[in-house]
């Protein structure tokens, strides 16, 4: 079975502080992991994916297969990072576009 | 390029009725997926269509169905609406290849009374 767990529904940090949003997954094969973000009144959009190994808006995420985790990190939070963040997994046969989402973490950056 | 569009944006129906939602993908995208978003269950995959064929299906009852047209536009239909069908329905499109990113539409908010 495919499952994504985001243990924190709410996370609040001060501007300039480090941020870590946790994501754990359950999947028997080799998954693709994603972080999606939804800013207020905007549509869901891709933030980053593990195969790209890139940093977007200062965020990074490393896939740890041993711990089955894909935590999202940013060293210095900014107020514009306040948003809803979803971790998602794509498994199944290649090319199929089924995403399994976690419940999401609402991140609030306090000034 | 224009993004994924969904119509209508808001809809109010009563129990027992049926509803059809529409999704127009980004030009060139041939895969369209549908998701249901509710406060209790979060984002759940409904189904995916590619080249007018259902390629993948989530765990929803048969009251939920969809189709895709030759121009890649997709519709989903919910028959015999129940109160629990109230949700935000999201459509996402992607290029057909491996590891392609899904781009989401703004959603259709359905309220069942």
Short mmCIF file of C-alpha atoms in Angstrom, two decimals:
data_model
loop_
_atom_site.label_atom_id
_atom_site.label_comp_id
_atom_site.label_asym_id
_atom_site.label_seq_id
_atom_site.Cartn_x
_atom_site.Cartn_y
_atom_site.Cartn_z
CA UNK A 1 0.00 0.00 0.00
CA UNK A 2 1.09 3.54 -0.66
CA UNK A 3 0.88 5.99 2.21
CA UNK A 4 2.28 9.42 2.98
CA UNK A 5 2.35 10.79 6.51
CA UNK A 6 2.91 14.39 7.48
CA UNK A 7 2.88 14.32 11.28
CA UNK A 8 2.46 18.07 11.79
CA UNK A 9 -0.83 19.68 10.77
CA UNK A 10 0.40 23.08 11.89
CA UNK A 11 3.89 24.49 12.14
CA UNK A 12 4.76 27.99 13.26
CA UNK A 13 8.25 29.49 13.20
CA UNK A 14 9.75 32.96 13.35
CA UNK A 15 11.17 34.72 10.33
CA UNK A 16 14.83 33.85 9.91
CA UNK A 17 14.55 30.60 11.82
CA UNK A 18 15.16 27.20 10.17
CA UNK A 19 12.16 25.25 8.94
CA UNK A 20 11.71 21.50 8.62
CA UNK A 21 8.47 19.95 7.42
CA UNK A 22 8.40 16.22 7.97
CA UNK A 23 7.22 13.62 5.50
CA UNK A 24 7.36 9.84 5.84
CA UNK A 25 6.16 7.38 3.25
CA UNK A 26 5.28 3.75 2.86
CA UNK A 27 5.84 2.09 -0.50
CA UNK A 28 7.34 -1.24 -1.44
CA UNK A 29 8.97 -0.15 -4.68
CA UNK A 30 11.02 2.87 -5.77
CA UNK A 31 8.83 5.90 -5.29
CA UNK A 32 8.97 9.36 -6.69
CA UNK A 33 8.52 11.98 -4.00
CA UNK A 34 7.26 15.51 -4.40
CA UNK A 35 6.51 18.58 -2.35
CA UNK A 36 3.56 20.68 -3.49
CA UNK A 37 2.68 24.09 -2.06
CA UNK A 38 -0.54 26.05 -1.99
CA UNK A 39 -0.29 29.74 -1.19
CA UNK A 40 -3.38 31.62 -0.07
CA UNK A 41 -5.96 31.85 -2.88
CA UNK A 42 -3.64 30.15 -5.36
CA UNK A 43 -3.70 26.76 -6.97
CA UNK A 44 -1.63 23.81 -5.90
CA UNK A 45 1.80 23.96 -7.48
CA UNK A 46 4.91 21.83 -7.52
CA UNK A 47 7.67 23.06 -5.23
CA UNK A 48 10.25 20.37 -5.83
CA UNK A 49 10.73 16.69 -6.62
CA UNK A 50 13.42 14.36 -5.40
CA UNK A 51 14.74 13.38 -8.82
CA UNK A 52 15.57 17.00 -9.63
CA UNK A 53 17.84 17.40 -6.61
CA UNK A 54 17.47 21.17 -6.85
CA UNK A 55 16.73 23.96 -4.43
CA UNK A 56 13.59 26.00 -5.06
CA UNK A 57 12.95 29.23 -3.13
CA UNK A 58 15.67 28.09 -0.73
CA UNK A 59 13.93 24.80 0.05
CA UNK A 60 15.62 21.43 -0.27
CA UNK A 61 14.47 17.89 0.38
CA UNK A 62 16.48 14.69 0.45
CA UNK A 63 15.01 11.27 -0.07
CA UNK A 64 16.16 8.93 2.70
CA UNK A 65 15.16 5.43 1.65
CA UNK A 66 16.44 3.89 4.87
CA UNK A 67 14.16 6.05 6.98
CA UNK A 68 11.51 6.31 4.24
CA UNK A 69 11.47 10.06 4.67
CA UNK A 70 11.47 13.12 2.44
CA UNK A 71 11.65 16.06 4.81
CA UNK A 72 11.50 19.61 3.45
CA UNK A 73 14.02 22.07 4.84
CA UNK A 74 14.89 25.73 4.59
CA UNK A 75 17.66 27.33 6.65
CA UNK A 76 16.07 30.78 7.01
CA UNK A 77 12.30 31.12 6.81
CA UNK A 78 10.69 34.12 5.13
CA UNK A 79 7.19 35.48 5.63
CA UNK A 80 6.24 34.62 2.06
CA UNK A 81 6.83 30.94 2.87
CA UNK A 82 3.56 30.87 4.82
CA UNK A 83 1.41 28.35 2.96
CA UNK A 84 0.00 24.84 2.96
CA UNK A 85 2.59 22.19 2.07
CA UNK A 86 1.78 18.72 0.80
CA UNK A 87 4.14 15.82 0.44
CA UNK A 88 3.17 13.40 -2.33
CA UNK A 89 4.29 10.04 -3.65
CA UNK A 90 3.98 8.59 -7.11
CA UNK A 91 4.33 4.86 -7.48
CA UNK A 92 2.64 2.34 -9.66
CA UNK A 93 3.60 1.54 -13.21
CA UNK A 94 5.70 4.00 -15.09
CA UNK A 95 3.85 6.85 -16.67
CA UNK A 96 0.78 6.55 -14.49
CA UNK A 97 -0.02 9.80 -12.81
CA UNK A 98 -1.56 8.74 -9.51
CA UNK A 99 -0.29 10.93 -6.70
CA UNK A 100 -0.82 9.92 -3.08
CA UNK A 101 -0.81 12.97 -0.83
CA UNK A 102 -0.15 13.48 2.82
CA UNK A 103 -2.66 15.46 4.87
CA UNK A 104 -0.62 18.61 4.57
CA UNK A 105 1.17 20.95 6.96
CA UNK A 106 0.13 24.56 7.34
CA UNK A 107 3.28 26.60 7.79
CA UNK A 108 3.05 30.04 9.36
CA UNK A 109 6.05 32.33 9.47
CA UNK A 110 5.78 34.92 12.21
CA UNK A 111 7.45 38.31 11.73
CA UNK B 1 0.72 28.85 -22.12
CA UNK B 2 -2.64 29.04 -20.44
CA UNK B 3 -2.94 26.94 -17.32
CA UNK B 4 -5.38 24.19 -16.52
CA UNK B 5 -8.91 25.53 -16.45
CA UNK B 6 -11.91 24.06 -14.69
CA UNK B 7 -15.58 24.90 -15.04
CA UNK B 8 -17.68 25.71 -13.24
CA UNK B 9 -15.75 27.11 -10.31
CA UNK B 10 -18.64 26.75 -7.86
CA UNK B 11 -21.65 24.52 -7.85
CA UNK B 12 -24.54 23.85 -5.50
CA UNK B 13 -26.60 20.70 -5.90
CA UNK B 14 -29.06 18.73 -3.81
CA UNK B 15 -28.86 15.12 -2.75
CA UNK B 16 -29.79 12.66 -5.45
CA UNK B 17 -28.88 14.94 -8.32
CA UNK B 18 -26.00 14.38 -10.66
CA UNK B 19 -23.22 16.75 -11.66
CA UNK B 20 -20.69 17.10 -14.46
CA UNK B 21 -17.43 18.95 -14.02
CA UNK B 22 -15.14 19.97 -16.85
CA UNK B 23 -11.39 20.29 -17.15
CA UNK B 24 -9.33 21.74 -20.00
CA UNK B 25 -5.68 20.73 -19.79
CA UNK B 26 -2.65 22.74 -20.78
CA UNK B 27 -2.14 22.64 -24.53
CA UNK B 28 -0.13 19.56 -25.47
CA UNK B 29 -0.92 17.71 -22.27
CA UNK B 30 -2.63 14.39 -22.87
CA UNK B 31 -2.89 13.06 -19.33
CA UNK B 32 -5.64 14.38 -17.07
CA UNK B 33 -6.08 13.33 -13.45
CA UNK B 34 -8.85 14.13 -11.00
CA UNK B 35 -8.60 14.52 -7.24
CA UNK B 36 -11.10 15.13 -4.48
CA UNK B 37 -10.07 17.41 -1.62
CA UNK B 38 -11.97 17.45 1.67
CA UNK B 39 -10.99 18.68 5.15
CA UNK B 40 -11.34 15.19 6.59
CA UNK B 41 -9.76 13.00 3.90
CA UNK B 42 -7.40 15.48 2.29
CA UNK B 43 -6.44 15.04 -1.35
CA UNK B 44 -7.53 11.73 -2.83
CA UNK B 45 -6.94 10.43 -6.34
CA UNK B 46 -10.08 9.70 -8.33
CA UNK B 47 -8.85 8.63 -11.76
CA UNK B 48 -6.49 9.41 -14.61
CA UNK B 49 -7.23 9.55 -18.31
CA UNK B 50 -4.73 9.34 -21.11
CA UNK B 51 -5.58 9.28 -24.80
CA UNK B 52 -9.29 8.90 -24.00
CA UNK B 53 -8.69 5.80 -21.85
CA UNK B 54 -8.86 5.47 -18.10
CA UNK B 55 -5.32 4.52 -17.11
CA UNK B 56 -5.64 4.45 -13.34
CA UNK B 57 -8.45 4.54 -10.80
CA UNK B 58 -8.72 5.37 -7.12
CA UNK B 59 -10.96 3.84 -4.47
CA UNK B 60 -14.20 5.65 -5.15
CA UNK B 61 -17.64 4.16 -5.77
CA UNK B 62 -18.99 3.69 -9.27
CA UNK B 63 -21.07 6.86 -8.88
CA UNK B 64 -17.87 8.69 -9.81
CA UNK B 65 -17.01 8.39 -13.47
CA UNK B 66 -15.10 10.30 -16.06
CA UNK B 67 -14.16 10.51 -19.66
CA UNK B 68 -11.69 12.20 -21.93
CA UNK B 69 -12.26 13.59 -25.37
CA UNK B 70 -10.01 13.53 -28.41
CA UNK B 71 -8.83 17.07 -27.65
CA UNK B 72 -7.75 15.86 -24.17
CA UNK B 73 -10.46 17.79 -22.37
CA UNK B 74 -11.95 15.75 -19.58
CA UNK B 75 -15.19 15.59 -17.68
CA UNK B 76 -16.05 13.87 -14.46
CA UNK B 77 -19.55 12.94 -13.44
CA UNK B 78 -20.99 12.17 -10.04
CA UNK B 79 -24.41 10.57 -9.99
CA UNK B 80 -26.86 10.30 -7.08
CA UNK B 81 -25.05 12.95 -5.08
CA UNK B 82 -24.58 12.48 -1.36
CA UNK B 83 -23.80 15.10 1.28
CA UNK B 84 -20.33 13.62 1.64
CA UNK B 85 -19.55 14.45 -1.97
CA UNK B 86 -19.20 18.11 -1.00
CA UNK B 87 -15.59 18.87 -1.79
CA UNK B 88 -13.12 20.71 -3.94
CA UNK B 89 -12.51 18.73 -7.12
CA UNK B 90 -9.11 19.31 -8.66
CA UNK B 91 -7.99 18.47 -12.12
CA UNK B 92 -4.34 18.12 -13.10
CA UNK B 93 -2.74 17.69 -16.48
CA UNK B 94 0.67 16.51 -17.61
CA UNK B 95 2.66 15.53 -20.64
CA UNK B 96 2.40 11.83 -21.39
CA UNK B 97 6.00 10.83 -20.74
CA UNK B 98 7.64 9.30 -17.74
CA UNK B 99 8.27 11.47 -14.71
CA UNK B 100 6.25 14.37 -16.00
CA UNK B 101 5.01 17.01 -13.58
CA UNK B 102 1.31 17.44 -12.92
CA UNK B 103 -0.09 20.96 -13.16
CA UNK B 104 -3.22 21.64 -11.19
CA UNK B 105 -6.28 23.69 -11.99
CA UNK B 106 -8.04 26.01 -9.53
CA UNK B 107 -10.69 23.42 -8.72
CA UNK B 108 -14.46 23.23 -8.72
CA UNK B 109 -16.06 23.62 -5.32
CA UNK B 110 -19.15 21.43 -5.06
CA UNK B 111 -21.64 21.85 -2.25
CA UNK B 112 -24.32 19.20 -1.85
CA UNK B 113 -27.34 20.21 0.21
#
